[in-house]
C-alpha cells in the first residue's frame, strides 16, 4: 500500500540559513543507504519535506531498517501518496488507508490535516471534521479523542496528497557530512568502532587509520579491521582507511625505550601518524575509543601524555562510559561479534607486564629522545608505505 516514506528530521530543521546544507546531506545519506536495497527508489526534497518514493516492489522491513541507520532521521512515516482528485476521492483514500493500515478498527483517533496548498477547497479544520466523520461512519468502533488519541491520522495537502499515521523512530543525530570530517583511530577492539559510530551520529564524516604489525599481527587481524570499518560505513558512508605498517617503529621503540613506557610511546606515535593523515585529508580532529581509567594507557595521566603530541583536538566519545555500556552499543550497531574475534592486536603483542599508570611527560620525552633520527626515518617510511583503501558496504 505504501508507495513512499515521509522522512521527519528534527534537530537539523532549526539550523536557519544552513538548512539546505543539512537537508542535502540527509538526502545524500538516504540515497547511499538505499543503494544496496532491493528495488528502485527516488529521494526528493519538496517544500521542506523529504520523501523516499518506492518505484518498484520493495521489502518494507529492509527499507525501514536501512533508513534507521541514517543519522538525522527522527521519524520514518510510511505514506499513502495520491493525486488531488477532489474532496470525495480524498475521503475514499482516507478510509482505504485506515482499512489497510490497521488490522482491527477499534481505537481512538484524531485527524490532523495540514493544508499547504491554499487552493484546496476545504481548510484544515474543515478537513479534520469531515474526515473524522467519514471514518466514524466507515468504522463504527472507532472513537474520536482529540486530547489523547491512540492514533493520529495525518493528512497533508501539498502538490499531491499524503496520508500517514505511523511514525517509526529514526536514529536521530545529524546527517553525516553536515559537520566536517574526523580521523578515527580504528583498532580491532570493541571500543573504537563504537566511537566512530558516535562521532558519525553528530554529522561527522569519518576517515580511519589502523596500525598493524606484520608478521606479529596477521592478515586476518587486518581483515577484521576492514570488516569493522565496513559495518561502521553502513552508518557513516564510505571510509578511507589508512593501513599503517607499524612493525619497524614498534620494534625500535621496544628495543630502545623502557618497557613500562612502551604503550604510551607507541600511542604518541600513533597519534602523530593519524594526525598526519588527518591533516592531509582535511579531517578537523582525531577520534579514539578511549575511556578514562579503562586500562593503564587510559588513566588521566596517560591521556595527557598521548594528547600532548597532537595539534588537532582529540575527541573521545566514550570517555565517560563503562565497558558494559560500550558493549551494549557495540551489540546494537552490529560490531560486537566481529570485535571479539580473537586476532592479535599490535598493542597486545608489545605490551609490558607492568605498564606505568601515572606516566610523567618528562620521563616519556627523555625516553623518546633516545630514539633519535633513526625514528624520523622509520616514521617517514611508515607514512610512505601506508596503504589506503576505500571501505563501503558495496565492497
Ligand atoms: P579498542 O577496543 O578500541 O581497541 P581498547 O579498549 O582495546 O580499545 P586500547 O587498546 O588501549 O583500548 O586503545 C585505545 C584506543 O587507541 C583505541 O580505542 C583506538 O582508538 C586506538 N588504537 C589502539 N590500537 C590501535 C591500532 N592498532 N590501530 C589504530 N588505533 C588504535
Ligand atoms: Mg585495543
GROMACS .gro file of C-alpha atoms and ligand atoms in nm:
model
  427
    1UNK     CA    1   0.000   0.000   0.000
    2UNK     CA    2   0.278   0.245   0.084
    3UNK     CA    3   0.447   0.390  -0.224
    4UNK     CA    4   0.657   0.630  -0.025
    5UNK     CA    5   0.806   0.726   0.308
    6UNK     CA    6   0.793   1.073   0.454
    7UNK     CA    7   1.116   1.146   0.638
    8UNK     CA    8   1.094   1.355   0.954
    9UNK     CA    9   1.402   1.533   1.076
   10UNK     CA   10   1.419   1.737   1.390
   11UNK     CA   11   1.737   1.892   1.510
   12UNK     CA   12   1.857   1.994   1.168
   13UNK     CA   13   1.544   2.183   1.080
   14UNK     CA   14   1.636   2.456   1.325
   15UNK     CA   15   1.961   2.548   1.159
   16UNK     CA   16   1.835   2.856   0.980
   17UNK     CA   17   2.033   2.959   0.677
   18UNK     CA   18   2.230   2.634   0.677
   19UNK     CA   19   1.916   2.432   0.649
   20UNK     CA   20   1.972   2.335   0.285
   21UNK     CA   21   2.323   2.207   0.366
   22UNK     CA   22   2.175   1.975   0.623
   23UNK     CA   23   1.890   1.865   0.402
   24UNK     CA   24   2.121   1.796   0.110
   25UNK     CA   25   2.348   1.588   0.334
   26UNK     CA   26   2.045   1.397   0.457
   27UNK     CA   27   1.921   1.329   0.103
   28UNK     CA   28   2.269   1.210   0.003
   29UNK     CA   29   2.294   0.974   0.301
   30UNK     CA   30   1.945   0.834   0.239
   31UNK     CA   31   2.040   0.760  -0.122
   32UNK     CA   32   2.360   0.594  -0.004
   33UNK     CA   33   2.173   0.379   0.247
   34UNK     CA   34   1.925   0.256  -0.016
   35UNK     CA   35   2.178   0.183  -0.288
   36UNK     CA   36   2.208  -0.181  -0.189
   37UNK     CA   37   1.841  -0.229  -0.106
   38UNK     CA   38   1.621  -0.441  -0.329
   39UNK     CA   39   1.411  -0.216  -0.552
   40UNK     CA   40   1.416   0.124  -0.716
   41UNK     CA   41   1.392   0.437  -0.505
   42UNK     CA   42   1.382   0.807  -0.569
   43UNK     CA   43   1.459   1.057  -0.295
   44UNK     CA   44   1.307   1.403  -0.331
   45UNK     CA   45   1.307   1.722  -0.134
   46UNK     CA   46   0.998   1.934  -0.169
   47UNK     CA   47   0.872   2.222   0.042
   48UNK     CA   48   1.078   2.129   0.344
   49UNK     CA   49   0.981   1.765   0.322
   50UNK     CA   50   1.197   1.471   0.221
   51UNK     CA   51   1.027   1.175   0.057
   52UNK     CA   52   1.156   0.835  -0.040
   53UNK     CA   53   0.949   0.718  -0.336
   54UNK     CA   54   0.942   0.345  -0.394
   55UNK     CA   55   0.932   0.297  -0.768
   56UNK     CA   56   0.921  -0.081  -0.776
   57UNK     CA   57   0.841  -0.368  -0.544
   58UNK     CA   58   1.047  -0.348  -0.229
   59UNK     CA   59   1.091  -0.512   0.108
   60UNK     CA   60   0.928  -0.287   0.366
   61UNK     CA   61   1.133  -0.414   0.661
   62UNK     CA   62   1.459  -0.384   0.472
   63UNK     CA   63   1.393  -0.025   0.370
   64UNK     CA   64   1.290   0.075   0.722
   65UNK     CA   65   1.595  -0.093   0.870
   66UNK     CA   66   1.823   0.090   0.628
   67UNK     CA   67   1.658   0.424   0.693
   68UNK     CA   68   1.701   0.362   1.065
   69UNK     CA   69   2.078   0.379   1.003
   70UNK     CA   70   2.063   0.727   0.856
   71UNK     CA   71   2.157   0.991   1.112
   72UNK     CA   72   1.940   1.299   1.105
   73UNK     CA   73   1.620   1.100   1.059
   74UNK     CA   74   1.385   1.137   1.354
   75UNK     CA   75   1.085   0.958   1.211
   76UNK     CA   76   1.005   0.734   0.916
   77UNK     CA   77   0.643   0.757   0.808
   78UNK     CA   78   0.506   0.509   0.555
   79UNK     CA   79   0.265   0.718   0.349
   80UNK     CA   80  -0.013   0.682   0.102
   81UNK     CA   81   0.058   0.937  -0.171
   82UNK     CA   82  -0.222   1.028  -0.407
   83UNK     CA   83  -0.301   1.297  -0.656
   84UNK     CA   84  -0.564   1.552  -0.571
   85UNK     CA   85  -0.874   1.404  -0.732
   86UNK     CA   86  -1.124   1.612  -0.540
   87UNK     CA   87  -1.277   1.603  -0.196
   88UNK     CA   88  -1.482   1.285  -0.234
   89UNK     CA   89  -1.182   1.092  -0.357
   90UNK     CA   90  -0.989   1.214  -0.053
   91UNK     CA   91  -1.243   1.059   0.185
   92UNK     CA   92  -1.220   0.732  -0.005
   93UNK     CA   93  -0.843   0.743   0.023
   94UNK     CA   94  -0.852   0.816   0.397
   95UNK     CA   95  -1.096   0.530   0.458
   96UNK     CA   96  -0.891   0.300   0.237
   97UNK     CA   97  -0.577   0.398   0.425
   98UNK     CA   98  -0.721   0.324   0.768
   99UNK     CA   99  -0.865  -0.002   0.643
  100UNK     CA  100  -0.527  -0.123   0.517
  101UNK     CA  101  -0.305   0.022   0.788
  102UNK     CA  102  -0.480  -0.144   1.082
  103UNK     CA  103  -0.594  -0.497   1.142
  104UNK     CA  104  -0.860  -0.406   1.395
  105UNK     CA  105  -1.052  -0.083   1.385
  106UNK     CA  106  -1.145  -0.014   1.743
  107UNK     CA  107  -0.905   0.259   1.855
  108UNK     CA  108  -0.937   0.626   1.942
  109UNK     CA  109  -0.810   0.871   1.684
  110UNK     CA  110  -0.775   1.228   1.577
  111UNK     CA  111  -0.733   1.367   1.228
  112UNK     CA  112  -0.455   1.622   1.179
  113UNK     CA  113  -0.488   1.795   0.847
  114UNK     CA  114  -0.240   2.042   0.705
  115UNK     CA  115  -0.328   2.242   0.400
  116UNK     CA  116  -0.004   2.367   0.248
  117UNK     CA  117  -0.171   2.433  -0.087
  118UNK     CA  118  -0.432   2.701  -0.030
  119UNK     CA  119  -0.642   2.635  -0.340
  120UNK     CA  120  -0.777   2.313  -0.189
  121UNK     CA  121  -1.149   2.381  -0.128
  122UNK     CA  122  -1.151   2.294   0.245
  123UNK     CA  123  -0.928   2.438   0.514
  124UNK     CA  124  -0.754   2.216   0.770
  125UNK     CA  125  -1.027   2.247   1.034
  126UNK     CA  126  -1.288   2.151   0.779
  127UNK     CA  127  -1.081   1.856   0.661
  128UNK     CA  128  -1.036   1.737   1.021
  129UNK     CA  129  -1.407   1.750   1.089
  130UNK     CA  130  -1.518   1.593   0.763
  131UNK     CA  131  -1.254   1.318   0.756
  132UNK     CA  132  -1.332   1.232   1.118
  133UNK     CA  133  -1.697   1.198   1.037
  134UNK     CA  134  -1.632   0.979   0.732
  135UNK     CA  135  -1.409   0.750   0.935
  136UNK     CA  136  -1.668   0.714   1.211
  137UNK     CA  137  -1.926   0.621   0.951
  138UNK     CA  138  -1.698   0.364   0.788
  139UNK     CA  139  -1.568   0.207   1.112
  140UNK     CA  140  -1.836   0.210   1.385
  141UNK     CA  141  -1.591   0.103   1.660
  142UNK     CA  142  -1.359   0.398   1.613
  143UNK     CA  143  -1.383   0.686   1.861
  144UNK     CA  144  -1.257   1.039   1.834
  145UNK     CA  145  -1.028   1.159   2.112
  146UNK     CA  146  -0.872   1.496   2.037
  147UNK     CA  147  -0.666   1.505   2.359
  148UNK     CA  148  -0.502   1.163   2.388
  149UNK     CA  149  -0.576   0.972   2.068
  150UNK     CA  150  -0.422   0.628   2.024
  151UNK     CA  151  -0.370   0.705   1.657
  152UNK     CA  152  -0.312   1.029   1.472
  153UNK     CA  153  -0.433   1.022   1.114
  154UNK     CA  154  -0.231   1.284   0.930
  155UNK     CA  155  -0.345   1.434   0.602
  156UNK     CA  156  -0.116   1.676   0.423
  157UNK     CA  157  -0.242   1.863   0.121
  158UNK     CA  158   0.054   1.963  -0.092
  159UNK     CA  159   0.115   1.927  -0.466
  160UNK     CA  160  -0.015   1.580  -0.403
  161UNK     CA  161  -0.191   1.439  -0.100
  162UNK     CA  162  -0.009   1.249   0.167
  163UNK     CA  163  -0.180   1.034   0.430
  164UNK     CA  164   0.008   0.868   0.713
  165UNK     CA  165  -0.028   0.764   1.074
  166UNK     CA  166   0.264   0.552   1.187
  167UNK     CA  167   0.590   0.721   1.276
  168UNK     CA  168   0.871   0.467   1.305
  169UNK     CA  169   1.155   0.615   1.511
  170UNK     CA  170   1.480   0.702   1.333
  171UNK     CA  171   1.823   0.719   1.493
  172UNK     CA  172   1.826   1.098   1.546
  173UNK     CA  173   2.156   1.281   1.530
  174UNK     CA  174   2.277   1.487   1.236
  175UNK     CA  175   2.328   1.379   0.875
  176UNK     CA  176   2.682   1.266   0.803
  177UNK     CA  177   2.867   1.530   0.608
  178UNK     CA  178   2.698   1.821   0.782
  179UNK     CA  179   2.968   1.863   1.047
  180UNK     CA  180   3.307   1.823   0.880
  181UNK     CA  181   3.532   1.521   0.890
  182UNK     CA  182   3.727   1.342   1.164
  183UNK     CA  183   4.003   1.081   1.170
  184UNK     CA  184   3.918   0.770   1.371
  185UNK     CA  185   4.198   0.558   1.516
  186UNK     CA  186   4.037   0.225   1.442
  187UNK     CA  187   4.171  -0.089   1.608
  188UNK     CA  188   4.016  -0.432   1.600
  189UNK     CA  189   3.875  -0.387   1.950
  190UNK     CA  190   3.527  -0.322   2.083
  191UNK     CA  191   3.563   0.047   2.158
  192UNK     CA  192   3.690   0.236   1.856
  193UNK     CA  193   3.413   0.124   1.613
  194UNK     CA  194   3.159   0.245   1.869
  195UNK     CA  195   3.346   0.576   1.899
  196UNK     CA  196   3.334   0.610   1.519
  197UNK     CA  197   2.962   0.544   1.515
  198UNK     CA  198   2.902   0.809   1.782
  199UNK     CA  199   3.103   1.077   1.608
  200UNK     CA  200   2.927   1.000   1.278
  201UNK     CA  201   2.597   1.039   1.461
  202UNK     CA  202   2.687   1.401   1.522
  203UNK     CA  203   2.723   1.458   1.149
  204UNK     CA  204   3.096   1.400   1.101
  205UNK     CA  205   3.220   1.212   0.802
  206UNK     CA  206   3.498   0.976   0.907
  207UNK     CA  207   3.828   0.853   0.777
  208UNK     CA  208   4.018   0.589   0.971
  209UNK     CA  209   4.372   0.482   1.047
  210UNK     CA  210   4.473   0.133   1.156
  211UNK     CA  211   4.821   0.035   1.277
  212UNK     CA  212   4.924  -0.317   1.207
  213UNK     CA  213   5.243  -0.500   1.279
  214UNK     CA  214   5.303  -0.783   1.037
  215UNK     CA  215   5.410  -1.059   1.086
  216UNK     CA  216   5.318  -1.018   1.454
  217UNK     CA  217   4.966  -0.929   1.354
  218UNK     CA  218   4.811  -1.140   1.080
  219UNK     CA  219   4.624  -1.068   0.759
  220UNK     CA  220   4.315  -1.189   0.940
  221UNK     CA  221   4.360  -0.919   1.204
  222UNK     CA  222   4.377  -0.664   0.925
  223UNK     CA  223   4.071  -0.811   0.754
  224UNK     CA  224   3.886  -0.786   1.085
  225UNK     CA  225   3.952  -0.412   1.094
  226UNK     CA  226   3.836  -0.377   0.733
  227UNK     CA  227   3.519  -0.568   0.827
  228UNK     CA  228   3.462  -0.338   1.123
  229UNK     CA  229   3.508  -0.033   0.902
  230UNK     CA  230   3.257  -0.184   0.662
  231UNK     CA  231   2.999  -0.215   0.939
  232UNK     CA  232   3.061   0.142   1.055
  233UNK     CA  233   3.029   0.259   0.694
  234UNK     CA  234   2.665   0.147   0.694
  235UNK     CA  235   2.606   0.448   0.915
  236UNK     CA  236   2.884   0.683   0.817
  237UNK     CA  237   2.913   0.634   0.442
  238UNK     CA  238   3.239   0.529   0.271
  239UNK     CA  239   3.551   0.538   0.490
  240UNK     CA  240   3.904   0.599   0.365
  241UNK     CA  241   4.101   0.352   0.574
  242UNK     CA  242   4.477   0.403   0.609
  243UNK     CA  243   4.660   0.087   0.698
  244UNK     CA  244   4.996   0.177   0.851
  245UNK     CA  245   5.274  -0.076   0.881
  246UNK     CA  246   5.389  -0.006   1.233
  247UNK     CA  247   5.625  -0.302   1.287
  248UNK     CA  248   5.959  -0.128   1.246
  249UNK     CA  249   5.867   0.164   1.464
  250UNK     CA  250   5.727  -0.065   1.729
  251UNK     CA  251   6.033  -0.292   1.728
  252UNK     CA  252   6.263   0.004   1.754
  253UNK     CA  253   6.068   0.152   2.045
  254UNK     CA  254   6.072  -0.190   2.208
  255UNK     CA  255   6.450  -0.214   2.174
  256UNK     CA  256   6.522   0.140   2.283
  257UNK     CA  257   6.276   0.255   2.547
  258UNK     CA  258   6.184   0.133   2.897
  259UNK     CA  259   5.922  -0.136   2.865
  260UNK     CA  260   5.684   0.013   3.118
  261UNK     CA  261   5.652   0.317   2.891
  262UNK     CA  262   5.608   0.126   2.565
  263UNK     CA  263   5.235   0.162   2.526
  264UNK     CA  264   5.239   0.536   2.591
  265UNK     CA  265   5.524   0.598   2.349
  266UNK     CA  266   5.361   0.383   2.082
  267UNK     CA  267   5.035   0.567   2.131
  268UNK     CA  268   5.211   0.900   2.091
  269UNK     CA  269   5.348   0.791   1.756
  270UNK     CA  270   5.013   0.652   1.651
  271UNK     CA  271   4.853   0.986   1.725
  272UNK     CA  272   5.114   1.173   1.524
  273UNK     CA  273   5.078   0.950   1.221
  274UNK     CA  274   4.699   0.964   1.242
  275UNK     CA  275   4.724   1.341   1.265
  276UNK     CA  276   4.944   1.347   0.956
  277UNK     CA  277   4.676   1.167   0.753
  278UNK     CA  278   4.403   1.373   0.916
  279UNK     CA  279   4.560   1.698   0.807
  280UNK     CA  280   4.633   1.563   0.462
  281UNK     CA  281   4.274   1.451   0.412
  282UNK     CA  282   4.101   1.753   0.564
  283UNK     CA  283   3.991   1.598   0.895
  284UNK     CA  284   3.936   1.852   1.169
  285UNK     CA  285   4.002   1.626   1.467
  286UNK     CA  286   4.110   1.280   1.585
  287UNK     CA  287   3.876   1.025   1.743
  288UNK     CA  288   3.971   0.737   1.971
  289UNK     CA  289   3.782   0.472   2.168
  290UNK     CA  290   3.950   0.567   2.494
  291UNK     CA  291   3.759   0.597   2.818
  292UNK     CA  292   3.903   0.721   3.147
  293UNK     CA  293   4.065   0.456   3.360
  294UNK     CA  294   3.982   0.157   3.142
  295UNK     CA  295   4.343   0.037   3.122
  296UNK     CA  296   4.683   0.174   3.223
  297UNK     CA  297   4.717   0.369   2.899
  298UNK     CA  298   4.387   0.544   2.964
  299UNK     CA  299   4.438   0.699   3.305
  300UNK     CA  300   4.414   1.077   3.310
  301UNK     CA  301   4.794   1.098   3.329
  302UNK     CA  302   4.832   0.864   3.030
  303UNK     CA  303   4.577   1.053   2.825
  304UNK     CA  304   4.762   1.377   2.897
  305UNK     CA  305   5.080   1.218   2.759
  306UNK     CA  306   4.919   1.085   2.439
  307UNK     CA  307   4.730   1.406   2.386
  308UNK     CA  308   5.040   1.618   2.412
  309UNK     CA  309   5.174   1.527   2.066
  310UNK     CA  310   4.860   1.641   1.886
  311UNK     CA  311   4.771   1.981   1.750
  312UNK     CA  312   4.425   1.876   1.638
  313UNK     CA  313   4.160   1.824   1.904
  314UNK     CA  314   4.121   1.461   2.013
  315UNK     CA  315   3.760   1.354   2.058
  316UNK     CA  316   3.687   1.063   2.290
  317UNK     CA  317   3.315   1.000   2.267
  318UNK     CA  318   3.334   0.705   2.512
  319UNK     CA  319   3.520   0.895   2.780
  320UNK     CA  320   3.255   0.851   3.048
  321UNK     CA  321   3.129   0.506   2.956
  322UNK     CA  322   3.178   0.180   3.141
  323UNK     CA  323   3.288  -0.120   2.937
  324UNK     CA  324   2.942  -0.273   2.972
  325UNK     CA  325   2.777   0.035   2.824
  326UNK     CA  326   3.019   0.027   2.533
  327UNK     CA  327   2.948  -0.343   2.476
  328UNK     CA  328   2.575  -0.274   2.466
  329UNK     CA  329   2.629  -0.013   2.197
  330UNK     CA  330   2.860  -0.242   2.002
  331UNK     CA  331   2.587  -0.508   2.007
  332UNK     CA  332   2.329  -0.258   1.892
  333UNK     CA  333   2.531  -0.128   1.598
  334UNK     CA  334   2.643  -0.475   1.496
  335UNK     CA  335   3.020  -0.453   1.550
  336UNK     CA  336   3.048  -0.665   1.864
  337UNK     CA  337   3.067  -1.012   1.708
  338UNK     CA  338   3.347  -0.902   1.476
  339UNK     CA  339   3.531  -0.714   1.751
  340UNK     CA  340   3.556  -1.019   1.975
  341UNK     CA  341   3.716  -1.240   1.711
  342UNK     CA  342   4.038  -1.345   1.876
  343UNK     CA  343   4.300  -1.197   1.644
  344UNK     CA  344   4.601  -1.030   1.799
  345UNK     CA  345   4.640  -0.654   1.815
  346UNK     CA  346   4.971  -0.474   1.778
  347UNK     CA  347   4.932  -0.323   2.124
  348UNK     CA  348   4.888  -0.656   2.297
  349UNK     CA  349   5.199  -0.806   2.142
  350UNK     CA  350   5.447  -0.548   2.255
  351UNK     CA  351   5.294  -0.495   2.591
  352UNK     CA  352   5.472  -0.459   2.924
  353UNK     CA  353   5.378  -0.671   3.224
  354UNK     CA  354   5.360  -0.366   3.444
  355UNK     CA  355   5.292  -0.056   3.238
  356UNK     CA  356   5.314   0.280   3.411
  357UNK     CA  357   4.975   0.403   3.518
  358UNK     CA  358   5.090   0.754   3.600
  359UNK     CA  359   5.347   0.831   3.335
  360UNK     CA  360   5.535   1.157   3.362
  361UNK     CA  361   5.565   1.352   3.044
  362UNK     CA  362   5.918   1.449   3.132
  363UNK     CA  363   6.031   1.090   3.162
  364UNK     CA  364   5.846   0.988   2.844
  365UNK     CA  365   6.015   1.264   2.649
  366UNK     CA  366   6.352   1.162   2.786
  367UNK     CA  367   6.294   0.806   2.666
  368UNK     CA  368   6.177   0.924   2.325
  369UNK     CA  369   6.489   1.135   2.286
  370UNK     CA  370   6.688   0.810   2.276
  371UNK     CA  371   6.509   0.715   1.956
  372UNK     CA  372   6.691   0.993   1.769
  373UNK     CA  373   6.699   1.050   1.396
  374UNK     CA  374   6.651   0.686   1.310
  375UNK     CA  375   6.295   0.715   1.439
  376UNK     CA  376   6.231   1.001   1.197
  377UNK     CA  377   6.335   0.776   0.908
  378UNK     CA  378   6.108   0.497   1.030
  379UNK     CA  379   5.827   0.748   1.069
  380UNK     CA  380   5.867   0.872   0.712
  381UNK     CA  381   5.887   0.516   0.588
  382UNK     CA  382   5.565   0.420   0.771
  383UNK     CA  383   5.385   0.711   0.611
  384UNK     CA  384   5.523   0.635   0.267
  385UNK     CA  385   5.425   0.268   0.278
  386UNK     CA  386   5.076   0.324   0.412
  387UNK     CA  387   4.805   0.157   0.208
  388UNK     CA  388   4.473   0.339   0.176
  389UNK     CA  389   4.153   0.162   0.083
  390UNK     CA  390   3.803   0.295   0.049
  391UNK     CA  391   3.571   0.084   0.257
  392UNK     CA  392   3.200   0.081   0.195
  393UNK     CA  393   2.909  -0.157   0.210
  394UNK     CA  394   2.935  -0.209  -0.165
  395UNK     CA  395   3.280  -0.367  -0.146
  396LIG     P1  396   3.962  -0.070   2.134
  396LIG     O1  397   3.857  -0.164   2.179
  396LIG     O2  398   3.908   0.043   2.052
  396LIG     O3  399   4.079  -0.138   2.071
  396LIG     P2  400   4.086  -0.078   2.384
  396LIG     O4  401   3.996  -0.083   2.500
  396LIG     O5  402   4.148  -0.205   2.337
  396LIG     O6  403   4.014  -0.003   2.266
  396LIG     P3  404   4.342   0.040   2.369
  396LIG     O7  405   4.392  -0.081   2.305
  396LIG     O8  406   4.411   0.098   2.486
  396LIG     O9  407   4.195   0.026   2.422
  396LIG    O10  408   4.326   0.151   2.260
  396LIG     C1  409   4.277   0.279   2.288
  396LIG     C2  410   4.245   0.348   2.158
  396LIG    O11  411   4.364   0.368   2.081
  396LIG     C3  412   4.155   0.265   2.068
  396LIG    O12  413   4.020   0.283   2.101
  396LIG     C4  414   4.188   0.319   1.932
  396LIG    O13  415   4.121   0.440   1.908
  396LIG     C5  416   4.338   0.347   1.945
  396LIG     N1  417   4.415   0.229   1.898
  396LIG     C6  418   4.468   0.131   1.973
  396LIG     N2  419   4.530   0.040   1.896
  396LIG     C7  420   4.517   0.079   1.769
  396LIG     C8  421   4.559   0.028   1.642
  396LIG     N3  422   4.626  -0.085   1.631
  396LIG     N4  423   4.525   0.097   1.531
  396LIG     C9  424   4.453   0.213   1.541
  396LIG     N5  425   4.413   0.265   1.657
  396LIG    C10  426   4.442   0.200   1.770
  397LIG    MG1  427   4.250  -0.232   2.155
   0.00000   0.00000   0.00000
